[in-house]
Amino acid sequence: MLILIECNRTRIKTYADIVNESQFLAKYYENKLGGKGTRTDIKGGGAFSRIQLIADRLGLGLSKMKQLQSIYRYEPDLIQKIDEGGLSVN
């Protein structure tokens, strides 16, 4: 699945596709990183978070990724309405 996500990076995706891919990547990075992310600010590298890595992999900004995750968490049916053009992510 990770290879498929990487190969489809330039494809135009629906928000439902993005949410599905972000769910998979969240589980993948949770297993790989052991939680939400790794603290690197102690050594002067700044904080690192899993959601930022996922947003970067999917070609989204951090704010847009957080908005989509929040919508999906609280009202998952709205993702389909956003894809149909009835609503916006904002």
mmCIF file of C-alpha atoms in Angstrom:
data_model
loop_
_atom_site.group_PDB
_atom_site.id
_atom_site.type_symbol
_atom_site.label_atom_id
_atom_site.label_comp_id
_atom_site.label_asym_id
_atom_site.label_seq_id
_atom_site.Cartn_x
_atom_site.Cartn_y
_atom_site.Cartn_z
ATOM 1 C CA MET A 1 0.000 0.000 0.000
ATOM 2 C CA LEU A 2 2.851 2.408 0.783
ATOM 3 C CA ILE A 3 4.276 1.919 -2.706
ATOM 4 C CA LEU A 4 0.846 2.568 -4.232
ATOM 5 C CA ILE A 5 0.524 5.822 -2.297
ATOM 6 C CA GLU A 6 3.978 6.906 -3.452
ATOM 7 C CA CYS A 7 3.228 6.024 -7.086
ATOM 8 C CA ASN A 8 -0.049 7.969 -6.981
ATOM 9 C CA ARG A 9 1.486 11.095 -5.471
ATOM 10 C CA THR A 10 0.829 13.222 -8.576
ATOM 11 C CA ARG A 11 -2.660 11.846 -9.266
ATOM 12 C CA ILE A 12 -5.619 14.133 -8.626
ATOM 13 C CA LYS A 13 -7.353 12.640 -5.585
ATOM 14 C CA THR A 14 -10.682 13.097 -3.903
ATOM 15 C CA TYR A 15 -10.706 14.094 -0.264
ATOM 16 C CA ALA A 16 -11.935 10.588 0.545
ATOM 17 C CA ASP A 17 -8.788 9.206 -1.141
ATOM 18 C CA ILE A 18 -6.622 11.577 0.868
ATOM 19 C CA VAL A 19 -8.314 10.600 4.134
ATOM 20 C CA ASN A 20 -7.904 6.888 3.354
ATOM 21 C CA GLU A 21 -4.244 7.329 2.512
ATOM 22 C CA SER A 22 -3.658 9.435 5.623
ATOM 23 C CA GLN A 23 -5.268 6.728 7.786
ATOM 24 C CA PHE A 24 -2.922 4.127 6.328
ATOM 25 C CA LEU A 25 0.132 6.375 6.693
ATOM 26 C CA ALA A 26 -0.823 7.196 10.296
ATOM 27 C CA LYS A 27 -0.785 3.496 11.203
ATOM 28 C CA TYR A 28 2.396 2.918 9.222
ATOM 29 C CA TYR A 29 4.290 5.768 10.908
ATOM 30 C CA GLU A 30 2.887 4.926 14.332
ATOM 31 C CA ASN A 31 4.440 1.483 14.021
ATOM 32 C CA LYS A 32 7.646 2.808 12.488
ATOM 33 C CA LEU A 33 8.127 5.796 14.814
ATOM 34 C CA GLY A 34 6.499 4.382 17.916
ATOM 35 C CA GLY A 35 3.811 6.998 18.518
ATOM 36 C CA LYS A 36 2.913 10.423 17.163
ATOM 37 C CA GLY A 37 6.472 11.421 16.384
ATOM 38 C CA THR A 38 9.902 11.949 17.808
ATOM 39 C CA ARG A 39 11.038 14.913 19.828
ATOM 40 C CA THR A 40 14.040 16.502 18.204
ATOM 41 C CA ASP A 41 13.746 19.965 19.754
ATOM 42 C CA ILE A 42 16.004 18.956 22.660
ATOM 43 C CA LYS A 43 18.997 18.901 20.326
ATOM 44 C CA GLY A 44 17.936 22.071 18.528
ATOM 45 C CA GLY A 45 16.247 20.389 15.559
ATOM 46 C CA GLY A 46 12.693 21.607 16.201
ATOM 47 C CA ALA A 47 9.670 19.469 16.986
ATOM 48 C CA PHE A 48 8.693 16.660 14.605
ATOM 49 C CA SER A 49 5.192 15.293 14.308
ATOM 50 C CA ARG A 50 3.661 12.401 12.455
ATOM 51 C CA ILE A 51 0.868 14.557 11.011
ATOM 52 C CA GLN A 52 3.417 16.874 9.374
ATOM 53 C CA LEU A 53 5.126 13.895 7.776
ATOM 54 C CA ILE A 54 1.786 12.587 6.487
ATOM 55 C CA ALA A 55 0.822 16.006 5.100
ATOM 56 C CA ASP A 56 4.165 16.249 3.321
ATOM 57 C CA ARG A 57 3.788 12.758 1.844
ATOM 58 C CA LEU A 58 0.311 13.576 0.535
ATOM 59 C CA GLY A 59 1.263 17.015 -0.774
ATOM 60 C CA LEU A 60 -0.986 18.957 1.594
ATOM 61 C CA GLY A 61 -0.371 21.761 4.000
ATOM 62 C CA LEU A 62 -0.455 20.955 7.702
ATOM 63 C CA SER A 63 -3.621 23.035 8.291
ATOM 64 C CA LYS A 64 -5.543 21.321 5.485
ATOM 65 C CA MET A 65 -4.468 17.889 6.763
ATOM 66 C CA LYS A 66 -5.610 18.732 10.291
ATOM 67 C CA GLN A 67 -8.935 20.033 8.981
ATOM 68 C CA LEU A 68 -9.568 16.842 7.007
ATOM 69 C CA GLN A 69 -8.654 14.624 9.947
ATOM 70 C CA SER A 70 -10.928 16.596 12.234
ATOM 71 C CA ILE A 71 -13.850 16.403 9.801
ATOM 72 C CA TYR A 72 -13.316 12.676 9.363
ATOM 73 C CA ARG A 73 -13.055 12.099 13.106
ATOM 74 C CA TYR A 74 -16.276 13.912 14.036
ATOM 75 C CA GLU A 75 -18.462 13.791 10.877
ATOM 76 C CA PRO A 76 -17.051 11.252 8.388
ATOM 77 C CA ASP A 77 -20.118 11.552 6.127
ATOM 78 C CA LEU A 78 -19.158 15.148 5.349
ATOM 79 C CA ILE A 79 -16.101 13.984 3.376
ATOM 80 C CA GLN A 80 -18.383 12.645 0.635
ATOM 81 C CA LYS A 81 -20.327 15.925 0.563
ATOM 82 C CA ILE A 82 -17.058 17.820 0.206
ATOM 83 C CA ASP A 83 -16.042 15.569 -2.698
ATOM 84 C CA GLU A 84 -19.420 16.165 -4.376
ATOM 85 C CA GLY A 85 -18.880 19.937 -4.155
ATOM 86 C CA GLY A 86 -21.694 20.632 -1.689
ATOM 87 C CA LEU A 87 -19.282 21.794 1.025
ATOM 88 C CA SER A 88 -15.734 23.048 1.286
ATOM 89 C CA VAL A 89 -13.088 21.820 3.694
ATOM 90 C CA ASN A 90 -13.026 25.240 5.315
#
